[in-house]
Coordinates of C-alpha atoms and ligand atoms in Angstrom, one line a residue:
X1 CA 434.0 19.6 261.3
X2 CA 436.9 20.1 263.2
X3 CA 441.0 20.2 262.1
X4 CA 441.4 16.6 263.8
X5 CA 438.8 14.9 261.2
X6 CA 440.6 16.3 258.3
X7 CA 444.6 15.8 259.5
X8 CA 444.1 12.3 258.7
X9 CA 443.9 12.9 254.7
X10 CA 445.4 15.6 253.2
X11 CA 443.4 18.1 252.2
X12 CA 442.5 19.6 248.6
X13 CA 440.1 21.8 247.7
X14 CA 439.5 23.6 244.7
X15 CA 438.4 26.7 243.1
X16 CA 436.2 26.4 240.0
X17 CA 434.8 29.0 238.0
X18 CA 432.9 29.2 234.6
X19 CA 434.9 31.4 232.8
X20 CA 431.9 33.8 231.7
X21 CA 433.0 36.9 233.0
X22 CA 434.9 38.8 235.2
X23 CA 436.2 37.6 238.7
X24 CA 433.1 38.8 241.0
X25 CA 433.6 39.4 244.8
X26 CA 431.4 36.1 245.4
X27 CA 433.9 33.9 243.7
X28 CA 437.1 35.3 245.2
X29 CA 435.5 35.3 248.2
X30 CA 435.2 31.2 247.7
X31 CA 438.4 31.2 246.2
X32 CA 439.8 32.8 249.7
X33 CA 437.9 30.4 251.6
X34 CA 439.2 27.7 250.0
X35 CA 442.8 28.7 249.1
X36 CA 442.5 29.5 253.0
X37 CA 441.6 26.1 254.2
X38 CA 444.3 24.3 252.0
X39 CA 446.7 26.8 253.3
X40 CA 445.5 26.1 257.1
X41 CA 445.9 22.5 256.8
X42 CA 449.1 22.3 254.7
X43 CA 446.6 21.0 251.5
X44 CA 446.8 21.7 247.8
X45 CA 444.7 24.2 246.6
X46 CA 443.2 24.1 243.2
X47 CA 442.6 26.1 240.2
X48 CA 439.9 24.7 238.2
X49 CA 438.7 26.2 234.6
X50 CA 434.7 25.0 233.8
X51 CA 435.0 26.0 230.2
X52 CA 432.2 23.2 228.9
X53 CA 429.6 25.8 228.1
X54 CA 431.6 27.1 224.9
X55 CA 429.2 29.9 224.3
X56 CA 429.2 31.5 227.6
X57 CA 433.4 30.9 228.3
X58 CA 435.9 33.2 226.9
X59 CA 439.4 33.2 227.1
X60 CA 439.6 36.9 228.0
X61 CA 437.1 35.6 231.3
X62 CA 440.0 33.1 231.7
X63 CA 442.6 35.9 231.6
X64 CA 440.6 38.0 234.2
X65 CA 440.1 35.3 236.7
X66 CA 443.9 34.1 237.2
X67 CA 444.5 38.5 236.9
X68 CA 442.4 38.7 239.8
X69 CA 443.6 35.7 241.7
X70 CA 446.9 37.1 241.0
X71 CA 446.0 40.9 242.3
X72 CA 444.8 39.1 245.2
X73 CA 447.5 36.8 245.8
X74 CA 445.7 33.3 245.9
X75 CA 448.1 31.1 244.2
X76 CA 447.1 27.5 243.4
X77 CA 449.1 25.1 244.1
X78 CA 447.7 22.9 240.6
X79 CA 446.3 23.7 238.0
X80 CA 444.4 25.5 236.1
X81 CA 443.3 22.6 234.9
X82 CA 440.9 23.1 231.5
X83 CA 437.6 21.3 231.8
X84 CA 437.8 21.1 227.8
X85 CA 441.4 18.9 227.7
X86 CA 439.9 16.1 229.9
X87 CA 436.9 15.5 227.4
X88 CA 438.6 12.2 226.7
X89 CA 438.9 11.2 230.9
X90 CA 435.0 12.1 231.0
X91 CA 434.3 10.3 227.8
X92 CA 436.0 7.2 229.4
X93 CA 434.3 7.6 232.6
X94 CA 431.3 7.6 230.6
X95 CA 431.8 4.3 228.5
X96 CA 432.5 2.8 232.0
X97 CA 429.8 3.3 233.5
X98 CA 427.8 1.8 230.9
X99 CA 429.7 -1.3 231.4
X100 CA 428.9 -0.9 235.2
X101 CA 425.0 -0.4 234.6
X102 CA 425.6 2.6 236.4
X103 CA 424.2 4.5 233.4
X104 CA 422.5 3.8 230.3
X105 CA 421.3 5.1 226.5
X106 CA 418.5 6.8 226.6
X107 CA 416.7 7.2 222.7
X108 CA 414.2 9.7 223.1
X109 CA 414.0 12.6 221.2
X110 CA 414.0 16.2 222.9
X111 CA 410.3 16.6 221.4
X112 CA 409.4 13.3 223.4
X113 CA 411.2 14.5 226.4
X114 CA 409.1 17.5 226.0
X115 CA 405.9 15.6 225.4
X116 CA 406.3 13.9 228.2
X117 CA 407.1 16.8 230.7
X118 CA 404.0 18.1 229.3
X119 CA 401.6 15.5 230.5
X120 CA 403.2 15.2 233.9
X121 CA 402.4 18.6 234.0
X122 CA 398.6 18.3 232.8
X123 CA 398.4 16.0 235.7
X124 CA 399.4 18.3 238.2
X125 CA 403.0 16.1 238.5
X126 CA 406.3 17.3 238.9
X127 CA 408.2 16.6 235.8
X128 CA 410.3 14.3 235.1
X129 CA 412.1 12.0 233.3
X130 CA 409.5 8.7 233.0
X131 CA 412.9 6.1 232.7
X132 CA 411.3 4.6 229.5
X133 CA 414.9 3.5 228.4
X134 CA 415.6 2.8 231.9
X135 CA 416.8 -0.7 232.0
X136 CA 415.6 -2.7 235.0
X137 CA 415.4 -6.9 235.9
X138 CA 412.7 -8.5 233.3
X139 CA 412.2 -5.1 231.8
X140 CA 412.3 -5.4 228.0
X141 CA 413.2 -1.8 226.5
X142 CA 411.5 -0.3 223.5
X143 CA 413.0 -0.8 220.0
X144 CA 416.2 1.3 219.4
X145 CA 414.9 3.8 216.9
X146 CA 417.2 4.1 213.7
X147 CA 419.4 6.9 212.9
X148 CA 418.8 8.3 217.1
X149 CA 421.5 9.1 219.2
X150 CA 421.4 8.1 222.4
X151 CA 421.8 10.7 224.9
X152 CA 423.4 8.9 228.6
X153 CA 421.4 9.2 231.3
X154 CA 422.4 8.3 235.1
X155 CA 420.7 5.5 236.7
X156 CA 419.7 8.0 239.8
X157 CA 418.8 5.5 243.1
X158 CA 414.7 5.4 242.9
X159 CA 414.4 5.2 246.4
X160 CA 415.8 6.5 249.7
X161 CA 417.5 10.1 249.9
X162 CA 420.6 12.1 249.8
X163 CA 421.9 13.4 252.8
X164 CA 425.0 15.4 253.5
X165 CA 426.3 17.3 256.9
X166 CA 426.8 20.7 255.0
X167 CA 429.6 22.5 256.6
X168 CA 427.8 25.5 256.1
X169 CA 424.5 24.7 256.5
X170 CA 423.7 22.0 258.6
X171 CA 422.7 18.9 257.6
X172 CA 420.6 18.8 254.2
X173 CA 418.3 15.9 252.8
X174 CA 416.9 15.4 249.2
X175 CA 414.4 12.4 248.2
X176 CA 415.9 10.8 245.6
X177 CA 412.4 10.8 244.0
X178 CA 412.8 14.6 243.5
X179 CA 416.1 13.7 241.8
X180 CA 415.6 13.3 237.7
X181 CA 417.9 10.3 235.7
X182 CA 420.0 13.3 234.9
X183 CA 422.1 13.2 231.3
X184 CA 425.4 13.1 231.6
X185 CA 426.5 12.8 227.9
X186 CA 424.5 14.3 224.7
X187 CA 424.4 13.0 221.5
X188 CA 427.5 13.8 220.4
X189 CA 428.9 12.2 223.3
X190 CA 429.7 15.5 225.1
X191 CA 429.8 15.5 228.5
X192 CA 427.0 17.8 230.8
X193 CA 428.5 20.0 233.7
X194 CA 427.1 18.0 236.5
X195 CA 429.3 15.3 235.5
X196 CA 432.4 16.8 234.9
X197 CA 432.6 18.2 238.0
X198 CA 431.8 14.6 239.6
X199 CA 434.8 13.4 237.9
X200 CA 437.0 16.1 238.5
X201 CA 436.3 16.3 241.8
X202 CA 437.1 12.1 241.8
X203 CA 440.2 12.4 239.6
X204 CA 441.4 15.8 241.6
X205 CA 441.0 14.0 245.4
X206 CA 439.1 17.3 246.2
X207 CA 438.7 17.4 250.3
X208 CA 436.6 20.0 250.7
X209 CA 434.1 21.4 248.1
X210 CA 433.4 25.3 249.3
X211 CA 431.5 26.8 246.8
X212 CA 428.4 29.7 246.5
X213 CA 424.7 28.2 247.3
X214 CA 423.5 28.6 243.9
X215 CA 425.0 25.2 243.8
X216 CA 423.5 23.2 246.8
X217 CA 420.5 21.9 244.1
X218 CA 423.5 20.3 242.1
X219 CA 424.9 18.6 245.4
X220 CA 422.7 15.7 245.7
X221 CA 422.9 14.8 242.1
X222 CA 426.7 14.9 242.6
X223 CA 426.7 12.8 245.4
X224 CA 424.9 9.8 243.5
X225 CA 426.3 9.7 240.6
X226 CA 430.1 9.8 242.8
X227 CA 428.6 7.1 244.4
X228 CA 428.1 5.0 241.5
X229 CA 431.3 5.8 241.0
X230 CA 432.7 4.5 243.8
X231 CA 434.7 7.8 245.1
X232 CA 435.0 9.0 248.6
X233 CA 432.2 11.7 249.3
X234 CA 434.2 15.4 250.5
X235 CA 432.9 18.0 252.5
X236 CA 430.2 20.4 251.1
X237 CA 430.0 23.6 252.4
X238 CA 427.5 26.1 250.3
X239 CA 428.5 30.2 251.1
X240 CA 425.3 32.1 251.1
X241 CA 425.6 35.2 248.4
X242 CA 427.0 38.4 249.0
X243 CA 424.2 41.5 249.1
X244 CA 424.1 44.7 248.4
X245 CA 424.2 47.4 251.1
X246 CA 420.5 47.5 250.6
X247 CA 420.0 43.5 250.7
X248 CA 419.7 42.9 247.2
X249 CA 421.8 40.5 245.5
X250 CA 425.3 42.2 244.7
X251 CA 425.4 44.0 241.2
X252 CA 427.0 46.1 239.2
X253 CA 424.4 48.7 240.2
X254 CA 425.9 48.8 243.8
X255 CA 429.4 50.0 241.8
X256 CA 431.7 47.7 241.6
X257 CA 431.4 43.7 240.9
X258 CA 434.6 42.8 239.7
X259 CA 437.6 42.4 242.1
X260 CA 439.8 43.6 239.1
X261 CA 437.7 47.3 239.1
X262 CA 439.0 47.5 243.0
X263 CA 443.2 47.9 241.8
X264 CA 441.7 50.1 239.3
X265 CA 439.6 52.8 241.8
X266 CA 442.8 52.2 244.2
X267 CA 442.1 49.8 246.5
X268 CA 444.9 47.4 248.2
X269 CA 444.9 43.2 247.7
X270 CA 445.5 43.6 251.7
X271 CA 442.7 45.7 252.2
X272 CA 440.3 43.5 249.8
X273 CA 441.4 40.3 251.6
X274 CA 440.8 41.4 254.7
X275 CA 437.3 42.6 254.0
X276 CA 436.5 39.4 251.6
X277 CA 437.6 36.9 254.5
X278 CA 435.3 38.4 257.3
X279 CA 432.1 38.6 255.1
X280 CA 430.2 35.4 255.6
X281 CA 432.9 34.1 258.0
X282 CA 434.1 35.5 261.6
X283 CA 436.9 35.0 264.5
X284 CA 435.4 36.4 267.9
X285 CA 435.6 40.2 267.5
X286 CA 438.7 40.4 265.4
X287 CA 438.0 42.6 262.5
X288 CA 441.5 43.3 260.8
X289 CA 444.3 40.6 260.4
X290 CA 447.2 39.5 258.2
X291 CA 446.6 36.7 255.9
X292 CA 448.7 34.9 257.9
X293 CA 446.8 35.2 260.6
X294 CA 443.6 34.2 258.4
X295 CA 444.9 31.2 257.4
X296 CA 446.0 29.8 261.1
X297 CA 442.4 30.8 262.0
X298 CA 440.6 29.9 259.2
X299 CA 437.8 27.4 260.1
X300 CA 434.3 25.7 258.3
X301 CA 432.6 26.1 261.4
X302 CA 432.7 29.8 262.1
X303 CA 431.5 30.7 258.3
X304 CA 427.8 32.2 258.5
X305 CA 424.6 31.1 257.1
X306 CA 423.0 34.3 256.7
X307 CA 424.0 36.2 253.0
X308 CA 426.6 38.9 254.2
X309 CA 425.9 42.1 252.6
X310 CA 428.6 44.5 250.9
X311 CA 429.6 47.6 253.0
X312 CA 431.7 50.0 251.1
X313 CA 432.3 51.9 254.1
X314 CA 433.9 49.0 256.1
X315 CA 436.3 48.4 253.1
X316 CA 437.2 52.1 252.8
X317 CA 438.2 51.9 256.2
X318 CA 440.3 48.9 255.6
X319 CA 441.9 49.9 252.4
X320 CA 442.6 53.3 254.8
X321 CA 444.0 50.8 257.6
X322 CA 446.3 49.2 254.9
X323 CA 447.4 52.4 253.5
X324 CA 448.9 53.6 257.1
X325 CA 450.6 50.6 257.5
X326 CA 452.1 50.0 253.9
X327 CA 455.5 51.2 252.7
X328 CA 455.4 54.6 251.3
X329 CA 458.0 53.2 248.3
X330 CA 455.3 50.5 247.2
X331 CA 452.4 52.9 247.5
X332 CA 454.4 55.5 245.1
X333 CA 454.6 53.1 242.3
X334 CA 451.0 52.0 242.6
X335 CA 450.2 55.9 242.6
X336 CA 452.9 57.2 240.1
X337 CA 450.8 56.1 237.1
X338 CA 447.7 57.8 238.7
X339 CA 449.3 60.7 239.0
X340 CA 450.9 60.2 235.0
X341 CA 447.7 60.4 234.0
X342 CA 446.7 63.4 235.3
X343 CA 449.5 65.0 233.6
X344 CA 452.0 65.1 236.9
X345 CA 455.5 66.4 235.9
X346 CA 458.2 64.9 238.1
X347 CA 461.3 66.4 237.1
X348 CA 462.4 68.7 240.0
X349 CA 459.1 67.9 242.2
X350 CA 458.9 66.5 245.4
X351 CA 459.9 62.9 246.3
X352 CA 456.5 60.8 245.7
X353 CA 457.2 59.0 248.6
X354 CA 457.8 61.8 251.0
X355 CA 454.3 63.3 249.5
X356 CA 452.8 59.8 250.1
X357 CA 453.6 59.8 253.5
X358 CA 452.0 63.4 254.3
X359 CA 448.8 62.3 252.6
X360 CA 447.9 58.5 253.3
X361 CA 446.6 58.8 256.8
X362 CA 443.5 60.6 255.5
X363 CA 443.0 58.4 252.0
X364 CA 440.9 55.8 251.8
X365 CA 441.9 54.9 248.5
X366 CA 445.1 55.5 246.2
X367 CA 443.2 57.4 244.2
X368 CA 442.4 60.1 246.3
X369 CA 446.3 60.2 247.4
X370 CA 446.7 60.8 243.9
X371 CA 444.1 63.4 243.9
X372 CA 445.3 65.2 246.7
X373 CA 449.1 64.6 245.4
X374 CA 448.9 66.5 242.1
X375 CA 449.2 69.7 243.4
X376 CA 453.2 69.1 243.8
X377 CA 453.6 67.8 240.1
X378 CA 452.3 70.6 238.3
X379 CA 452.6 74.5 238.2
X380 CA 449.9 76.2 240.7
X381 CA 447.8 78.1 239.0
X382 CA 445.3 79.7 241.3
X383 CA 441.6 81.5 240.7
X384 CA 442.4 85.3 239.7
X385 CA 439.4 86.1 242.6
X386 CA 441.3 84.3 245.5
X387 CA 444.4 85.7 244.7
X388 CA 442.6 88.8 245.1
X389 CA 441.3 87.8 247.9
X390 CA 444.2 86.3 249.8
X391 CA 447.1 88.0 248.4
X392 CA 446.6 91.5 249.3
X393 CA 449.2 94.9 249.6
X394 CA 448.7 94.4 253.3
X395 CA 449.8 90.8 253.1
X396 CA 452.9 91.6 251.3
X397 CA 455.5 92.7 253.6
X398 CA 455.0 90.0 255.5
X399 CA 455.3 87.8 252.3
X400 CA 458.8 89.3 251.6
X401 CA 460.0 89.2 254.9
X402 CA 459.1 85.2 254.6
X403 CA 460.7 84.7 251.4
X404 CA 463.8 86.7 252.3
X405 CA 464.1 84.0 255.6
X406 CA 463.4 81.2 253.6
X407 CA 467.2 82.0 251.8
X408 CA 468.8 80.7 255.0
X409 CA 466.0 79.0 257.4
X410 CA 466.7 75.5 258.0
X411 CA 464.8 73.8 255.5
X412 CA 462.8 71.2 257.7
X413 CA 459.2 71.5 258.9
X414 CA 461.0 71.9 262.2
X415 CA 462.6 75.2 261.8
X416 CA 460.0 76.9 259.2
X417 CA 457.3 76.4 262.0
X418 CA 458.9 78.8 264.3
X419 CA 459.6 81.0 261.5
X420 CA 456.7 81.8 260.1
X421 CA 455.5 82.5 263.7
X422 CA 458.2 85.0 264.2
X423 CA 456.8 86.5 260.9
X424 CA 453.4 86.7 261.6
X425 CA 454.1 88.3 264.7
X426 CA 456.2 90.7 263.2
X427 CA 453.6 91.8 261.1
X428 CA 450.7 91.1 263.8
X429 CA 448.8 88.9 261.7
X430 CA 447.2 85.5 262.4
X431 CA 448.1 82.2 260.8
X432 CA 445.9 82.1 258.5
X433 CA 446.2 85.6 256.8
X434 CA 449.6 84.4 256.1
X435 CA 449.1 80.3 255.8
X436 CA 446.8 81.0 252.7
X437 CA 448.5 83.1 250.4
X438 CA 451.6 80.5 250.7
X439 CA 448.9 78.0 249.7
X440 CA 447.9 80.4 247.1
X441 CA 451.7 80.7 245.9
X442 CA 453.3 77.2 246.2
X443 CA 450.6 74.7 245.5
X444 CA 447.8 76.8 243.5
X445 CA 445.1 75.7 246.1
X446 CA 443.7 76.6 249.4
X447 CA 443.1 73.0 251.1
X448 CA 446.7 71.6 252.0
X449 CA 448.2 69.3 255.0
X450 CA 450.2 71.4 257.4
X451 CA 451.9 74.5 255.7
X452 CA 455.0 74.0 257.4
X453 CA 455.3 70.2 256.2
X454 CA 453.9 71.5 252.3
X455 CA 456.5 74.0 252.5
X456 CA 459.4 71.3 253.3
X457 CA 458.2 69.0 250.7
X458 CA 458.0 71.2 247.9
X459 CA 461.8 72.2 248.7
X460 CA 463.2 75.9 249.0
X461 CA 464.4 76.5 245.7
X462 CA 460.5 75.6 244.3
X463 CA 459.0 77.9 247.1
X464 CA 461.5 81.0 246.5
X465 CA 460.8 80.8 242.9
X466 CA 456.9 80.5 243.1
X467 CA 457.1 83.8 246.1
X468 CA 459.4 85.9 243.9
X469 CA 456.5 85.5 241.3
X470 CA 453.7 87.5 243.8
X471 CA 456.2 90.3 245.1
Ligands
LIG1 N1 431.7 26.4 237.8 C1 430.9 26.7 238.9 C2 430.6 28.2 239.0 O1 431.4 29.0 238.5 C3 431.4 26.3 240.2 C4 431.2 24.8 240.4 C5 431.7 24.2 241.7 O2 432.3 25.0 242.5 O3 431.3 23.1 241.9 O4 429.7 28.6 239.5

């Protein structure tokens, strides 16, 4: 498909998930897709809530999909729209197309249904429904049984098939002989899923239908029964699954599932985006973009057929990408609470975002800023053996003559370089002898950045203190 077919109607898409869980990576990667395509082609994008199954849907599993459509920054445009409020549109829709003979009652009881599966079975047939309450010309139906209710079963075409160009994967054809007179309304009148998606997608104008490929078997049914309805077919386009590093289907056991664990093990919405829009879809060589960019590019043609599988290791280098490049003021309040939790005291410590910018260029996630962080928001408190070890008589002099300099040195990375240079070679030593007992002192811990820049964050008054402590 290209951008010309679609200018001429505006297009809508939608995104659609049975609230039954979390927000996985699969469905925000659909979401992205098609928040992305709306975006590209100044469309509507919507949020669509497929709360029929009322055992499964949860209205915390609400909660955590518009969170994580929220972390991630995919806003709809309409919407959410409850698939439980429009029970009355699909009850309608329903009654109409019993008038149309587009659908009719069906009488038999579950236990014939069964029965009935069962033979076609012994005789080595696929099952299906037989279309006893099927009503055709000069076909006189069986006697309505008393106290039944009917379920309402779609008058699926007998003959011919169901073809549709996937975007995705090419074009796809179903018999309609493999297709059953599906039920569109129980007993009680409530509606199945197949159908309510038919009629949202109707009532909503949906475009473009992008959704995972657990859901091209539904497709053809869709496609009749929006037929009989006389709608305008959209565009299917079926996005293989995401695998694991080691090619099974993504699960929790390859860590995490849920987009909302990323914010939590410090990961950026950037970072995620990025990742999320180049598996299963690609632009030439072009591996990191804005989202901006993504949606000027974004295109059905260039998404893959083959499952993409996770790589945790791309992402780390992305959210590490993102890190560099994002303000150091933003990434302090994402890492602040971190850092609160480990107990950080920030009274007199170190600006956060002066820290942040000494540390990001070698995180890949927030978290191990945070990690790496502490040591200036809490009193150093270093092993007994390596201040044994580092912090010897011989060291000493050398460690007052640095502490007495440090009263007037200019206090800047700049100017204490130099100076502890002059120092060491005062006392002949090498940068280390001296480098690691400062560690030692100031921040309790032998792996630091740069002394000099340590040294300049933590502030003179901090780094007297802490020396006059050892001498
Ligand atoms: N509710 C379905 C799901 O969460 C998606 C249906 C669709 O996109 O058509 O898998």
């Amino acid at each position: 498909m290209t951008a010309t077919t679609s200018a001429a109607t505006p297009v809508r898409t939608r995104f659609a998930p049975s609230p039954t869980g979390y927000l996985h990576l699969g469905g925000a990667r659909t979401a992205l897709f098609s928040w992305a395509y709306a975006r590209r082609f100044g469309g509507t994008f919507i949020l669509r809530i497929e709360d029929t199954d009322l055992e499964r849907s949860t209205p915390e599993a609400v909660q955590a999909i518009i969170e994580g459509m929220q972390w991630l920054g995919l806003a709809h445009d309409e919407g959410p729209f409850y698939q439980m409020k429009r029970m009355e549109r699909y009850r309608e829709v329903v009654g109409q197309m019993l008038q149309a003979g587009t659908a009719y009652h069906c009488y038999c009881s579950p236990e014939e249904v069964e029965a009935m599966r069962e033979r076609q079975r012994a005789a080595g047939d696929k099952p299906r429904y037989d279309g006893t309450w099927r009503p055709e010309a000069g076909k006189t139906l069986p006697a309505i049984p008393a106290d039944r209710k009917p379920v309402v079963r779609f008058k699926n075409p007998i003959d011919g098939d169901v073809t549709w160009n996937d975007v995705v994967k090419g074009p796809i054809t179903i018999s309609n002989r493999e297709l059953d007179d599906l039920v569109i309304a129980r007993p009680d009148g409530t509606p199945t899923y197949n159908f309510c998606v038919v009629v949202d997608d109707w009532d909503m104008k949906i475009t473009h239908v992008i959704r995972g490929d657990d859901h091209v078997n539904n497709t053809p049914r869709q496609i009749n029964i929006l037929r009989a309805l006389g709608g305008t077919l959209p565009e299917y386009g079926h996005v293989p699954m995401i695998l694991g590093a080691d090619g099974e289907k993504l699960s929790k056991r390859h860590g995490a599932v849920s987009v909302m664990d990323y914010p939590a093990q410090g990961y950026l919405p950037e970072a995620m985006l990025n990742y999320l829009a180049r598996l299963g879809w690609s632009h030439g060589d072009d591996e990191v973009f804005s989202m901006e960019q993504f949606c000027a590019w974004f295109d059905l043609d260039h998404l893959t057929k083959a499952p993409a599988q996770f790589n945790p290791e791309k992402l780390n280098w992305l959210n590490n990408h993102y890190i560099k490049l994002a303000d150091n003021a933003r990434l302090a309040g994402l890492v602040r609470p971190l850092l609160e939790k480990d107990g950080a005291v920030f009274d007199g410590a170190p600006d956060l975002a002066g820290v942040i910018g000494l540390l990001k260029d070698r995180a890949n996630t927030l978290n191990e800023i945070a990690a790496a962080a502490l040591m200036f928001y809490r009193q150093p408190a270093p092993e007994a053996a390596l201040v044994e070890q580092h912090i010897t008589d011989a060291i000493k002099p050398a460690l007052a003559e640095f502490a007495q300099r440090c009263a007037t040195v200019d206090w800047t990375k700049e100017a204490l370089a130099p100076m502890i240079k002059e120092v060491l070679a005062a006392h002949k030593l090498k940068m280390p002898q001296l480098a690691m007992p400062l560690r030692l002192i100031v921040a309790g811990q032998l792996q630091t950045p740069a002394i000099d820049a340590v040294l300049q964050l933590f502030g003179r008054e901090v780094v007297v203190v802490r020396l006059q402590a050892y001498l």
